[in-house]
């Protein structure tokens, strides 16, 4: 759109203090492109405010001009939650300039950072004070704190430390009318009424714009052991997981499930990847134990559990990392799964969670259901077994045109979701709803829950100005 009206709007916005603007197509492009290529956005402009006051002023100005705001962090989301969709009326709010780490308090075990701080940088800042910020996932080298909290990101350390929600003590949020809510407390106990921060975490920017947060820190691990285990079944994986927790003083930090097909994809497409074990197995577990004590005896505890599991057949083979570098190699195999899938053609990704005990049944039933719907489909299954979180990703049958496969997106996703619902699971474990799962949310959430969500949305954003069209279906 290049109408006089657009020029007039941009001229009025340009007078705002504390904001940089991107209005040309090439400058806006990185903010419009969504990493998976599922959506290409459209926006009036991209605003880059410098601080909380500038975000507040921007929200007020957009209110006066009847414009909507689409908050965006590192743009690494997987569900289209940060995609703007209206070239006439939507302004993308990039939070990247709010990138200050305000304080690190080693005595409180807390860190206060602004929304645009990259997760990896927060981890480094904590480590410089001998502390751990445990949030860890594939995109954490570019994901920003505000986006991570807005999607309640999970990752590989949730089992021990919790997801983004559980790591948050306080928030600063710009509300739909431009007011700033300062809830930046570092309290572990606070029963003063409703826990307002929880409303904004996981809300995908539909209720307010998170501008800063106080997060929890932990002692740095001093001893870590990592192993790659072959298991004959998902059931056996659960047995191993239970025995490890019980037999290691509950020091299991990660317990990741990898199917043989997922490992095959990695070995085929990740340069330098090597199978840690000599024989093929249908399932693998990547396990990591860690302790803040340097003399916790984790190696011996792991050995004892592994001997027992080998004797009972719960594992058929094991490789214990002899060095930190080898442990890193095991993790690289796991972390590459999501990325290498694209070399095998189109994929339909499902991020679901179920009770841990239901995982064997869900894997079996969902695999049968998708094969019945699409012969030759290749379930590339991996996930966080300790959290009951499966990435039940479907790779297209060999030789099928990619679009023919993608045309079955909804049917195949519903095959998986139906099984998940049967076991009282969730259709979105750690990636959020955005645009991608919005209609599925409406189908699978109880009517009472949807009504409560709509009530909260209209109370906090009565004019529908914050990230419109995301999370909840319109109307
Ligand atoms: Zn994951």
CSV table of C-alpha atoms and ligand atoms in Angstrom, one decimal:
chain,number,residue,atom,x,y,z
A,1,UNK,CA,0.0,0.0,0.0
A,2,UNK,CA,1.4,3.4,-0.9
A,3,UNK,CA,-1.6,5.6,-0.5
A,4,UNK,CA,-1.5,9.1,0.9
A,5,UNK,CA,-3.2,7.7,4.0
A,6,UNK,CA,-0.2,5.4,4.6
A,7,UNK,CA,2.2,8.3,4.2
A,8,UNK,CA,0.1,10.3,6.6
A,9,UNK,CA,0.1,7.5,9.2
A,10,UNK,CA,3.8,7.0,8.9
A,11,UNK,CA,4.5,10.7,9.2
A,12,UNK,CA,2.5,10.8,12.5
A,13,UNK,CA,4.2,7.7,13.8
A,14,UNK,CA,7.7,9.0,12.9
A,15,UNK,CA,7.4,11.9,15.3
A,16,UNK,CA,7.3,9.5,18.3
A,17,UNK,CA,10.3,9.8,20.6
A,18,UNK,CA,12.5,6.7,21.2
A,19,UNK,CA,11.4,4.7,18.2
A,20,UNK,CA,13.3,3.6,15.1
A,21,UNK,CA,11.2,2.7,12.1
A,22,UNK,CA,11.5,0.3,9.2
A,23,UNK,CA,9.0,1.2,6.4
A,24,UNK,CA,10.7,0.1,3.2
A,25,UNK,CA,10.0,-3.4,1.8
A,26,UNK,CA,13.6,-4.6,2.0
A,27,UNK,CA,14.1,-3.3,5.5
A,28,UNK,CA,10.8,-4.8,6.7
A,29,UNK,CA,11.4,-8.2,5.0
A,30,UNK,CA,13.3,-10.0,7.9
A,31,UNK,CA,10.4,-9.1,10.2
A,32,UNK,CA,7.8,-10.4,7.8
A,33,UNK,CA,9.4,-13.7,6.8
A,34,UNK,CA,8.6,-16.6,9.2
A,35,UNK,CA,11.4,-19.1,9.5
A,36,UNK,CA,9.5,-22.2,8.4
A,37,UNK,CA,8.1,-20.5,5.3
A,38,UNK,CA,4.5,-21.3,6.3
A,39,UNK,CA,3.5,-17.7,6.3
A,40,UNK,CA,4.6,-14.4,4.8
A,41,UNK,CA,3.4,-11.4,6.7
A,42,UNK,CA,2.3,-7.9,5.8
A,43,UNK,CA,2.6,-4.8,8.0
A,44,UNK,CA,2.3,-1.1,7.8
A,45,UNK,CA,5.7,-0.7,9.4
A,46,UNK,CA,8.1,-2.1,11.9
A,47,UNK,CA,8.7,-0.1,15.1
A,48,UNK,CA,11.9,-0.6,17.1
A,49,UNK,CA,11.4,1.1,20.5
A,50,UNK,CA,14.4,1.8,22.6
A,51,UNK,CA,12.9,1.2,26.1
A,52,UNK,CA,9.8,0.5,28.0
A,53,UNK,CA,8.7,4.2,27.9
A,54,UNK,CA,8.9,4.1,24.1
A,55,UNK,CA,6.8,0.9,24.0
A,56,UNK,CA,4.2,2.6,26.1
A,57,UNK,CA,4.2,5.7,23.9
A,58,UNK,CA,3.9,3.5,20.8
A,59,UNK,CA,1.0,1.6,22.2
A,60,UNK,CA,-0.8,4.8,23.0
A,61,UNK,CA,-0.1,6.4,19.6
A,62,UNK,CA,-1.3,3.3,17.8
A,63,UNK,CA,-4.5,3.3,19.9
A,64,UNK,CA,-5.2,6.9,18.8
A,65,UNK,CA,-4.6,6.0,15.1
A,66,UNK,CA,-6.7,2.7,15.5
A,67,UNK,CA,-3.7,0.5,14.6
A,68,UNK,CA,-3.0,-2.9,15.9
A,69,UNK,CA,0.4,-4.1,17.3
A,70,UNK,CA,2.2,-7.4,16.6
A,71,UNK,CA,5.0,-7.9,19.2
A,72,UNK,CA,8.0,-9.8,17.9
A,73,UNK,CA,11.2,-11.2,19.5
A,74,UNK,CA,13.8,-13.3,17.8
A,75,UNK,CA,11.2,-14.4,15.2
A,76,UNK,CA,12.1,-18.1,15.9
A,77,UNK,CA,8.5,-19.2,16.7
A,78,UNK,CA,7.1,-22.3,15.1
A,79,UNK,CA,3.4,-21.5,15.1
A,80,UNK,CA,3.1,-18.1,13.3
A,81,UNK,CA,2.5,-16.2,16.5
A,82,UNK,CA,4.7,-13.2,15.5
A,83,UNK,CA,3.4,-12.9,11.9
A,84,UNK,CA,1.7,-9.6,11.0
A,85,UNK,CA,-1.2,-9.9,8.6
A,86,UNK,CA,-2.4,-6.5,7.5
A,87,UNK,CA,-0.4,-4.0,5.5
A,88,UNK,CA,-2.8,-1.2,6.3
A,89,UNK,CA,-3.4,-1.5,10.0
A,90,UNK,CA,-0.8,-3.7,11.8
A,91,UNK,CA,2.5,-2.4,13.2
A,92,UNK,CA,5.2,-5.0,14.2
A,93,UNK,CA,6.9,-4.1,17.5
A,94,UNK,CA,10.4,-5.5,17.4
A,95,UNK,CA,11.8,-5.7,21.0
A,96,UNK,CA,15.4,-6.2,20.0
A,97,UNK,CA,16.6,-2.8,21.3
A,98,UNK,CA,15.3,-3.6,24.8
A,99,UNK,CA,18.5,-5.7,25.3
A,100,UNK,CA,19.8,-4.7,28.7
A,101,UNK,CA,20.5,-7.1,31.5
A,102,UNK,CA,19.5,-4.8,34.3
A,103,UNK,CA,20.8,-6.8,37.3
A,104,UNK,CA,22.2,-10.2,38.3
A,105,UNK,CA,21.8,-11.0,41.9
A,106,UNK,CA,23.7,-14.0,43.0
A,107,UNK,CA,22.5,-13.8,46.6
A,108,UNK,CA,18.8,-13.9,45.4
A,109,UNK,CA,19.6,-16.3,42.6
A,110,UNK,CA,17.8,-13.9,40.2
A,111,UNK,CA,18.5,-12.0,37.1
A,112,UNK,CA,16.5,-9.1,35.7
A,113,UNK,CA,16.6,-8.6,31.9
A,114,UNK,CA,14.7,-6.8,29.2
A,115,UNK,CA,12.5,-8.5,26.6
A,116,UNK,CA,15.0,-8.2,23.7
A,117,UNK,CA,17.8,-10.1,25.5
A,118,UNK,CA,18.9,-13.2,23.7
A,119,UNK,CA,18.5,-16.3,25.9
A,120,UNK,CA,22.1,-17.5,25.3
A,121,UNK,CA,23.3,-14.1,26.5
A,122,UNK,CA,21.3,-14.4,29.6
A,123,UNK,CA,22.8,-17.8,30.3
A,124,UNK,CA,26.3,-16.3,29.8
A,125,UNK,CA,25.6,-13.4,32.1
A,126,UNK,CA,24.4,-15.8,34.8
A,127,UNK,CA,27.5,-18.0,34.3
A,128,UNK,CA,29.7,-15.0,34.9
A,129,UNK,CA,28.2,-14.9,38.4
A,130,UNK,CA,28.7,-18.6,38.8
A,131,UNK,CA,25.0,-19.2,38.3
A,132,UNK,CA,22.9,-21.3,35.8
A,133,UNK,CA,20.0,-20.0,33.8
A,134,UNK,CA,18.7,-23.3,32.7
A,135,UNK,CA,16.4,-22.6,29.8
A,136,UNK,CA,17.9,-24.4,26.8
A,137,UNK,CA,16.5,-25.3,23.4
A,138,UNK,CA,17.6,-25.3,19.7
A,139,UNK,CA,16.9,-21.7,18.9
A,140,UNK,CA,18.2,-20.2,22.1
A,141,UNK,CA,21.1,-18.4,20.2
A,142,UNK,CA,18.5,-16.1,18.6
A,143,UNK,CA,15.3,-16.4,20.6
A,144,UNK,CA,14.6,-13.4,22.9
A,145,UNK,CA,13.4,-13.4,26.5
A,146,UNK,CA,10.1,-11.7,25.7
A,147,UNK,CA,9.2,-14.2,23.0
A,148,UNK,CA,10.3,-17.1,25.1
A,149,UNK,CA,8.0,-16.0,28.0
A,150,UNK,CA,5.2,-15.2,25.7
A,151,UNK,CA,5.2,-18.7,24.3
A,152,UNK,CA,6.2,-20.4,27.6
A,153,UNK,CA,9.1,-22.1,25.9
A,154,UNK,CA,10.3,-25.5,27.2
A,155,UNK,CA,13.3,-27.3,25.8
A,156,UNK,CA,15.7,-30.0,27.2
A,157,UNK,CA,16.0,-28.9,30.9
A,158,UNK,CA,12.3,-28.7,31.8
A,159,UNK,CA,12.4,-32.0,33.6
A,160,UNK,CA,14.7,-30.6,36.3
A,161,UNK,CA,14.1,-26.9,36.2
A,162,UNK,CA,10.7,-26.3,34.7
A,163,UNK,CA,9.6,-24.4,31.6
A,164,UNK,CA,9.7,-20.6,31.1
A,165,UNK,CA,6.7,-20.1,33.3
A,166,UNK,CA,8.2,-21.8,36.2
A,167,UNK,CA,11.5,-19.9,35.8
A,168,UNK,CA,9.7,-16.5,36.0
A,169,UNK,CA,9.4,-14.5,39.3
A,170,UNK,CA,8.3,-11.1,38.0
A,171,UNK,CA,7.3,-9.2,34.9
A,172,UNK,CA,7.1,-5.7,33.5
A,173,UNK,CA,4.3,-5.4,30.9
A,174,UNK,CA,3.0,-2.6,28.7
A,175,UNK,CA,-0.8,-3.0,28.7
A,176,UNK,CA,-3.2,-2.4,25.8
A,177,UNK,CA,-3.9,1.2,26.8
A,178,UNK,CA,-0.2,2.0,27.1
A,179,UNK,CA,0.0,1.8,30.9
A,180,UNK,CA,3.1,0.0,32.3
A,181,UNK,CA,2.5,-2.7,34.9
A,182,UNK,CA,5.6,-3.0,37.1
A,183,UNK,CA,5.5,-6.4,38.5
A,184,UNK,CA,9.3,-6.9,38.5
A,185,UNK,CA,9.5,-8.5,42.0
A,186,UNK,CA,12.0,-11.2,42.9
A,187,UNK,CA,9.7,-12.9,45.4
A,188,UNK,CA,9.5,-16.7,45.9
A,189,UNK,CA,6.3,-16.3,47.9
A,190,UNK,CA,3.6,-13.7,47.2
A,191,UNK,CA,0.0,-14.3,47.8
A,192,UNK,CA,-1.4,-10.9,47.2
A,193,UNK,CA,-4.4,-11.8,45.1
A,194,UNK,CA,-4.3,-13.1,41.5
A,195,UNK,CA,-0.9,-14.0,40.1
A,196,UNK,CA,-1.1,-11.5,37.2
A,197,UNK,CA,2.3,-12.4,35.6
A,198,UNK,CA,0.8,-15.8,34.7
A,199,UNK,CA,-1.7,-14.2,32.5
A,200,UNK,CA,1.0,-12.7,30.2
A,201,UNK,CA,3.3,-15.8,30.2
A,202,UNK,CA,2.2,-18.0,27.3
A,203,UNK,CA,-0.3,-15.4,26.0
A,204,UNK,CA,1.7,-14.8,22.8
A,205,UNK,CA,1.4,-11.0,23.1
A,206,UNK,CA,-2.4,-11.0,23.0
A,207,UNK,CA,-2.8,-9.5,26.5
A,208,UNK,CA,0.1,-7.2,26.9
A,209,UNK,CA,3.7,-6.6,25.7
A,210,UNK,CA,6.3,-8.1,28.1
A,211,UNK,CA,9.2,-5.6,28.3
A,212,UNK,CA,11.3,-7.1,31.1
A,213,UNK,CA,11.3,-10.0,33.5
A,214,UNK,CA,12.9,-11.3,36.7
A,215,UNK,CA,14.0,-15.0,36.2
A,216,UNK,CA,15.3,-17.6,38.5
A,217,UNK,CA,18.9,-18.8,38.6
A,218,UNK,CA,20.4,-22.0,40.1
A,219,UNK,CA,23.9,-23.2,41.2
A,220,UNK,CA,26.1,-24.1,38.2
A,221,UNK,CA,26.5,-27.9,37.7
A,222,UNK,CA,30.0,-29.1,38.7
A,223,UNK,CA,29.6,-32.7,37.7
A,224,UNK,CA,27.7,-33.9,34.6
A,225,UNK,CA,27.5,-37.4,33.0
A,226,UNK,CA,25.9,-38.1,29.6
A,227,UNK,CA,24.9,-41.4,28.0
A,228,UNK,CA,23.3,-42.7,24.8
A,229,UNK,CA,21.2,-45.8,25.4
A,230,UNK,CA,19.5,-48.2,23.0
A,231,UNK,CA,16.0,-49.4,24.2
A,232,UNK,CA,13.8,-52.0,22.6
A,233,UNK,CA,10.5,-50.0,23.2
A,234,UNK,CA,9.1,-46.8,24.5
A,235,UNK,CA,7.9,-48.8,27.5
A,236,UNK,CA,11.5,-49.8,28.2
A,237,UNK,CA,12.5,-46.1,27.9
A,238,UNK,CA,10.1,-45.3,30.7
A,239,UNK,CA,11.5,-48.0,32.8
A,240,UNK,CA,15.0,-46.7,32.3
A,241,UNK,CA,13.9,-43.1,33.1
A,242,UNK,CA,12.2,-44.2,36.3
A,243,UNK,CA,15.2,-46.2,37.5
A,244,UNK,CA,17.5,-43.4,36.7
A,245,UNK,CA,15.5,-40.9,38.7
A,246,UNK,CA,15.3,-43.2,41.7
A,247,UNK,CA,18.9,-44.5,41.5
A,248,UNK,CA,20.7,-41.2,41.0
A,249,UNK,CA,19.4,-39.0,43.8
A,250,UNK,CA,17.0,-37.4,41.3
A,251,UNK,CA,19.8,-35.8,39.4
A,252,UNK,CA,18.4,-36.5,35.9
A,253,UNK,CA,18.5,-33.1,34.0
A,254,UNK,CA,17.6,-34.4,30.6
A,255,UNK,CA,16.0,-37.5,29.2
A,256,UNK,CA,15.5,-37.3,25.5
A,257,UNK,CA,13.8,-39.8,23.2
A,258,UNK,CA,15.0,-40.4,19.7
A,259,UNK,CA,13.5,-42.9,17.3
A,260,UNK,CA,15.7,-44.9,14.9
A,261,UNK,CA,14.2,-43.0,11.9
A,262,UNK,CA,15.1,-39.7,13.5
A,263,UNK,CA,18.7,-40.9,14.1
A,264,UNK,CA,18.9,-42.2,10.5
A,265,UNK,CA,17.9,-38.8,9.2
A,266,UNK,CA,20.7,-37.2,11.4
A,267,UNK,CA,23.3,-39.7,10.3
A,268,UNK,CA,22.4,-39.1,6.7
A,269,UNK,CA,22.3,-35.3,6.7
A,270,UNK,CA,24.4,-33.9,9.6
A,271,UNK,CA,28.0,-33.6,8.5
A,272,UNK,CA,30.4,-35.6,10.7
A,273,UNK,CA,27.6,-37.3,12.6
A,274,UNK,CA,28.5,-40.8,14.0
A,275,UNK,CA,26.3,-43.5,15.4
A,276,UNK,CA,27.4,-43.8,19.1
A,277,UNK,CA,26.5,-47.5,19.1
A,278,UNK,CA,27.3,-50.4,16.7
A,279,UNK,CA,23.9,-52.0,16.5
A,280,UNK,CA,20.5,-50.7,15.4
A,281,UNK,CA,17.7,-50.3,17.9
A,282,UNK,CA,14.1,-48.9,17.4
A,283,UNK,CA,14.6,-46.3,20.2
A,284,UNK,CA,17.3,-44.4,21.9
A,285,UNK,CA,17.5,-42.3,25.1
A,286,UNK,CA,19.9,-39.5,25.6
A,287,UNK,CA,20.3,-39.1,29.3
A,288,UNK,CA,22.1,-36.5,31.3
A,289,UNK,CA,22.7,-36.4,35.1
A,290,UNK,CA,24.1,-33.3,36.7
A,291,UNK,CA,24.9,-32.0,40.2
A,292,UNK,CA,26.2,-28.7,41.7
A,293,UNK,CA,28.5,-30.9,43.8
A,294,UNK,CA,31.8,-31.8,42.2
A,295,UNK,CA,31.8,-35.1,44.1
A,296,UNK,CA,28.3,-36.4,43.6
A,297,UNK,CA,29.4,-39.8,42.3
A,298,UNK,CA,27.1,-39.6,39.3
A,299,UNK,CA,29.2,-41.9,37.1
A,300,UNK,CA,29.0,-44.7,39.6
A,301,UNK,CA,25.2,-44.2,40.1
A,302,UNK,CA,24.7,-44.2,36.3
A,303,UNK,CA,26.8,-47.4,36.0
A,304,UNK,CA,24.8,-49.2,38.6
A,305,UNK,CA,21.4,-48.3,37.0
A,306,UNK,CA,22.7,-49.2,33.5
A,307,UNK,CA,23.9,-52.7,34.6
A,308,UNK,CA,20.5,-53.4,36.1
A,309,UNK,CA,18.8,-52.2,32.9
A,310,UNK,CA,21.0,-54.3,30.7
A,311,UNK,CA,20.3,-57.3,32.9
A,312,UNK,CA,16.6,-56.8,32.6
A,313,UNK,CA,16.6,-56.0,28.9
A,314,UNK,CA,15.3,-52.4,29.4
A,315,UNK,CA,18.4,-51.4,27.5
A,316,UNK,CA,20.3,-53.4,25.0
A,317,UNK,CA,23.4,-51.3,24.6
A,318,UNK,CA,24.9,-48.1,26.1
A,319,UNK,CA,27.6,-45.5,25.4
A,320,UNK,CA,28.7,-43.4,28.3
A,321,UNK,CA,30.4,-40.2,27.2
A,322,UNK,CA,34.1,-40.4,28.1
A,323,UNK,CA,34.5,-36.6,27.9
A,324,UNK,CA,32.6,-33.4,27.7
A,325,UNK,CA,33.2,-33.3,24.0
A,326,UNK,CA,31.7,-36.7,23.5
A,327,UNK,CA,28.7,-35.7,25.6
A,328,UNK,CA,28.4,-32.7,23.2
A,329,UNK,CA,28.4,-35.0,20.2
A,330,UNK,CA,25.5,-37.0,21.7
A,331,UNK,CA,23.6,-33.8,22.2
A,332,UNK,CA,24.3,-32.6,18.7
A,333,UNK,CA,22.7,-35.8,17.3
A,334,UNK,CA,19.5,-35.0,19.3
A,335,UNK,CA,19.5,-31.3,18.5
A,336,UNK,CA,19.9,-31.9,14.8
A,337,UNK,CA,16.7,-33.9,14.5
A,338,UNK,CA,14.4,-31.0,13.9
A,339,UNK,CA,16.7,-29.4,11.4
A,340,UNK,CA,17.7,-32.4,9.2
A,341,UNK,CA,14.1,-33.4,8.6
A,342,UNK,CA,13.8,-30.9,5.8
A,343,UNK,CA,16.3,-32.8,3.7
A,344,UNK,CA,13.8,-35.7,3.6
A,345,UNK,CA,11.0,-33.6,2.0
A,346,UNK,CA,7.9,-31.9,3.5
A,347,UNK,CA,7.0,-32.4,7.1
A,348,UNK,CA,4.0,-31.9,9.3
A,349,UNK,CA,5.1,-31.1,12.8
A,350,UNK,CA,3.1,-32.0,15.9
A,351,UNK,CA,4.3,-30.8,19.4
A,352,UNK,CA,2.1,-32.6,21.9
A,353,UNK,CA,2.2,-33.7,25.5
A,354,UNK,CA,0.6,-36.6,27.3
A,355,UNK,CA,1.0,-38.1,30.8
A,356,UNK,CA,4.4,-39.7,30.8
A,357,UNK,CA,2.8,-43.1,31.5
A,358,UNK,CA,0.7,-42.8,28.3
A,359,UNK,CA,3.6,-42.3,25.9
A,360,UNK,CA,4.0,-45.9,24.8
A,361,UNK,CA,0.3,-46.2,23.9
A,362,UNK,CA,0.2,-42.7,22.3
A,363,UNK,CA,3.2,-43.5,20.1
A,364,UNK,CA,1.7,-46.8,19.0
A,365,UNK,CA,-1.9,-45.6,18.4
A,366,UNK,CA,-0.9,-42.4,16.6
A,367,UNK,CA,1.6,-44.2,14.4
A,368,UNK,CA,-1.2,-46.7,13.3
A,369,UNK,CA,-3.6,-43.8,12.8
A,370,UNK,CA,-1.4,-41.7,10.5
A,371,UNK,CA,-0.3,-44.8,8.5
A,372,UNK,CA,-3.9,-45.7,7.9
A,373,UNK,CA,-4.6,-42.1,6.7
A,374,UNK,CA,-1.4,-41.8,4.6
A,375,UNK,CA,0.3,-45.0,3.5
A,376,UNK,CA,4.1,-44.7,3.7
A,377,UNK,CA,4.2,-41.7,6.0
A,378,UNK,CA,7.4,-41.6,8.0
A,379,UNK,CA,6.9,-40.6,11.7
A,380,UNK,CA,10.1,-38.9,12.8
A,381,UNK,CA,9.5,-39.2,16.5
A,382,UNK,CA,11.6,-37.5,19.2
A,383,UNK,CA,11.0,-35.6,22.3
A,384,UNK,CA,11.4,-35.0,26.0
A,385,UNK,CA,10.3,-38.2,27.7
A,386,UNK,CA,10.5,-36.9,31.2
A,387,UNK,CA,8.0,-34.2,30.3
A,388,UNK,CA,5.7,-36.4,28.3
A,389,UNK,CA,6.4,-34.1,25.4
A,390,UNK,CA,6.5,-35.8,22.0
A,391,UNK,CA,7.5,-34.1,18.7
A,392,UNK,CA,5.4,-36.4,16.7
A,393,UNK,CA,6.7,-35.1,13.3
A,394,UNK,CA,5.5,-36.6,10.1
A,395,UNK,CA,7.9,-36.8,7.1
A,396,UNK,CA,6.3,-37.3,3.7
A,397,UNK,CA,6.3,-40.7,2.1
A,398,UNK,CA,9.3,-41.2,-0.2
A,399,UNK,CA,8.4,-40.2,-3.7
A,400,UNK,CA,5.1,-38.4,-2.9
A,401,UNK,CA,4.9,-34.8,-4.2
A,402,UNK,CA,5.4,-32.5,-1.2
A,403,UNK,CA,2.3,-30.5,-1.8
A,404,UNK,CA,0.1,-33.7,-2.0
A,405,UNK,CA,1.4,-34.5,1.5
A,406,UNK,CA,1.0,-31.0,2.9
A,407,UNK,CA,-2.6,-31.0,1.6
A,408,UNK,CA,-3.3,-33.6,4.3
A,409,UNK,CA,-2.0,-31.3,7.1
A,410,UNK,CA,-5.3,-31.0,8.9
A,411,UNK,CA,-6.4,-34.7,8.6
A,412,UNK,CA,-3.0,-36.0,9.7
A,413,UNK,CA,-2.7,-33.5,12.6
A,414,UNK,CA,-6.2,-34.5,13.7
A,415,UNK,CA,-5.2,-38.2,13.7
A,416,UNK,CA,-2.5,-37.3,16.2
A,417,UNK,CA,-4.6,-34.9,18.2
A,418,UNK,CA,-7.5,-37.4,18.6
A,419,UNK,CA,-5.2,-39.9,20.2
A,420,UNK,CA,-3.7,-37.1,22.4
A,421,UNK,CA,-7.1,-36.0,23.5
A,422,UNK,CA,-8.1,-39.6,24.4
A,423,UNK,CA,-5.2,-39.6,26.9
A,424,UNK,CA,-6.1,-36.1,28.2
A,425,UNK,CA,-3.0,-34.7,26.6
A,426,UNK,CA,-2.3,-31.2,25.1
A,427,UNK,CA,-2.2,-30.3,21.4
A,428,UNK,CA,0.5,-27.7,22.1
A,429,UNK,CA,3.2,-28.7,24.6
A,430,UNK,CA,5.9,-26.1,24.1
A,431,UNK,CA,5.5,-24.2,20.8
A,432,UNK,CA,2.3,-22.3,21.4
A,433,UNK,CA,-0.8,-21.7,19.3
A,434,UNK,CA,-0.2,-18.7,17.1
A,435,UNK,CA,-2.0,-19.0,13.8
A,436,UNK,CA,-1.1,-22.6,13.1
A,437,UNK,CA,-3.0,-24.2,15.9
A,438,UNK,CA,-5.7,-21.6,16.5
A,439,UNK,CA,-8.5,-23.5,15.0
A,440,UNK,CA,-7.4,-26.8,16.5
A,441,UNK,CA,-7.4,-25.1,19.9
A,442,UNK,CA,-11.0,-24.1,19.3
A,443,UNK,CA,-11.9,-27.7,18.4
A,444,UNK,CA,-10.1,-29.3,21.3
A,445,UNK,CA,-10.5,-27.0,24.3
A,446,UNK,CA,-13.7,-27.3,26.3
A,447,UNK,CA,-16.2,-24.5,25.7
A,448,UNK,CA,-15.9,-23.3,29.3
A,449,UNK,CA,-12.2,-22.8,28.9
A,450,UNK,CA,-12.6,-20.9,25.6
A,451,UNK,CA,-15.2,-18.7,27.2
A,452,UNK,CA,-12.9,-17.9,30.1
A,453,UNK,CA,-10.0,-17.1,27.6
A,454,UNK,CA,-12.3,-14.8,25.6
A,455,UNK,CA,-13.3,-13.0,28.8
A,456,UNK,CA,-9.7,-12.4,29.8
A,457,UNK,CA,-8.9,-11.2,26.3
A,458,UNK,CA,-11.7,-8.7,26.3
A,459,UNK,CA,-10.9,-7.5,29.8
A,460,UNK,CA,-7.3,-6.8,29.0
A,461,UNK,CA,-7.5,-5.8,25.4
A,462,UNK,CA,-11.1,-4.5,24.8
A,463,UNK,CA,-10.4,-3.1,21.4
A,464,UNK,CA,-8.5,-6.1,20.1
A,465,UNK,CA,-5.3,-4.2,19.4
A,466,UNK,CA,-2.7,-6.7,20.6
A,467,UNK,CA,-1.7,-9.4,18.2
A,468,UNK,CA,-5.1,-9.8,16.7
A,469,UNK,CA,-6.1,-13.1,15.2
A,470,UNK,CA,-3.6,-15.1,17.2
A,471,UNK,CA,-4.3,-17.8,19.8
A,472,UNK,CA,-8.1,-17.3,19.8
A,473,UNK,CA,-10.2,-17.5,16.6
A,474,UNK,CA,-12.0,-14.2,15.9
A,475,UNK,CA,-15.6,-13.9,17.0
B,1,LIG,ZN1,11.2,-29.7,22.1
